Amino acid sequence: MIGHTPAVCYPGNGWTIVGQSPRTWRVGEFDIPGIEYRMERATPGGPKQAWTIPEFLYFPGWEIWRGREKN
C-alpha cells in the first residue's frame, strides 16, 4: 500500500503537499488516528486546485495505521 498513500500517489500525479498534520477523528466511540494532507496543483489557464486529504488505513482486527508522514 505504500505506493498508494497520499504522500506518494498525489505528488506522482502533479499535486504538491503544502502541509500535513497528525489528526485523530472521533467516530462514535472510536478514535481513528491519521494524517491530514493539504495539496495544491496548478491548472492550465486557471486557478490552483486545493484539496485536503485524510489518510489512515484500517486492517482486519481493528488495527488502524496512521500512515507514513512525509518529512
Coordinates of C-alpha atoms in Angstrom, one line a residue:
M1 CA 0.0 0.0 0.0
I2 CA 3.0 2.4 0.4
G3 CA 2.7 3.4 -3.3
H4 CA -0.9 4.3 -2.9
T5 CA -0.8 6.6 0.1
P6 CA -1.4 10.3 -0.5
A7 CA 2.2 11.2 0.2
V8 CA 3.3 9.1 -2.8
C9 CA 0.3 8.9 -5.1
Y10 CA -0.8 12.6 -5.2
P11 CA 2.7 14.1 -5.9
G12 CA 3.2 11.4 -8.5
N13 CA 0.1 12.9 -10.3
G14 CA 1.1 16.5 -10.2
W15 CA 0.0 17.6 -6.7
T16 CA 2.2 19.3 -4.2
I17 CA 2.0 18.7 -0.5
V18 CA 1.8 22.2 1.1
G19 CA 1.1 21.0 4.6
Q20 CA 0.4 18.0 6.8
S21 CA -0.8 17.4 10.3
P22 CA -1.3 14.4 12.5
R23 CA -5.1 14.2 13.3
T24 CA -7.4 12.0 15.2
W25 CA -11.0 11.6 14.0
R26 CA -13.7 10.6 16.5
V27 CA -16.3 8.2 15.1
G28 CA -18.8 7.0 17.6
E29 CA -16.7 5.6 20.5
F30 CA -13.6 5.1 18.4
D31 CA -10.6 7.3 17.9
I32 CA -9.1 7.0 14.4
P33 CA -5.5 8.3 14.1
G34 CA -4.3 9.5 10.8
I35 CA -2.7 12.3 8.9
E36 CA -4.4 15.2 7.1
Y37 CA -2.6 16.4 4.0
R38 CA -3.1 19.8 2.2
M39 CA -2.4 19.5 -1.5
E40 CA -2.3 22.0 -4.3
R41 CA -1.7 21.9 -8.1
A42 CA -1.8 24.4 -10.9
T43 CA -4.3 24.0 -13.7
P44 CA -3.7 25.1 -17.3
G45 CA -5.0 28.7 -17.7
G46 CA -6.9 28.5 -14.4
P47 CA -6.7 28.9 -10.6
K48 CA -4.9 26.5 -8.4
Q49 CA -6.8 23.5 -7.2
A50 CA -6.6 22.7 -3.4
W51 CA -7.7 19.6 -1.6
T52 CA -7.5 18.3 2.0
I53 CA -6.9 14.6 2.0
P54 CA -7.3 12.4 5.1
E55 CA -5.1 9.3 5.4
F56 CA -5.5 6.2 7.6
L57 CA -5.6 2.5 6.8
Y58 CA -7.9 0.0 8.5
F59 CA -6.7 -3.6 8.8
P60 CA -8.9 -6.6 10.0
G61 CA -8.9 -7.0 13.7
W62 CA -9.4 -3.2 14.3
E63 CA -5.8 -2.2 13.8
I64 CA -5.5 1.3 12.3
W65 CA -2.3 2.6 10.7
R66 CA -1.6 6.3 10.9
G67 CA 0.3 6.4 7.6
R68 CA 3.8 7.4 6.7
E69 CA 4.4 11.1 7.5
K70 CA 6.4 12.8 4.8
N71 CA 9.4 14.8 6.0

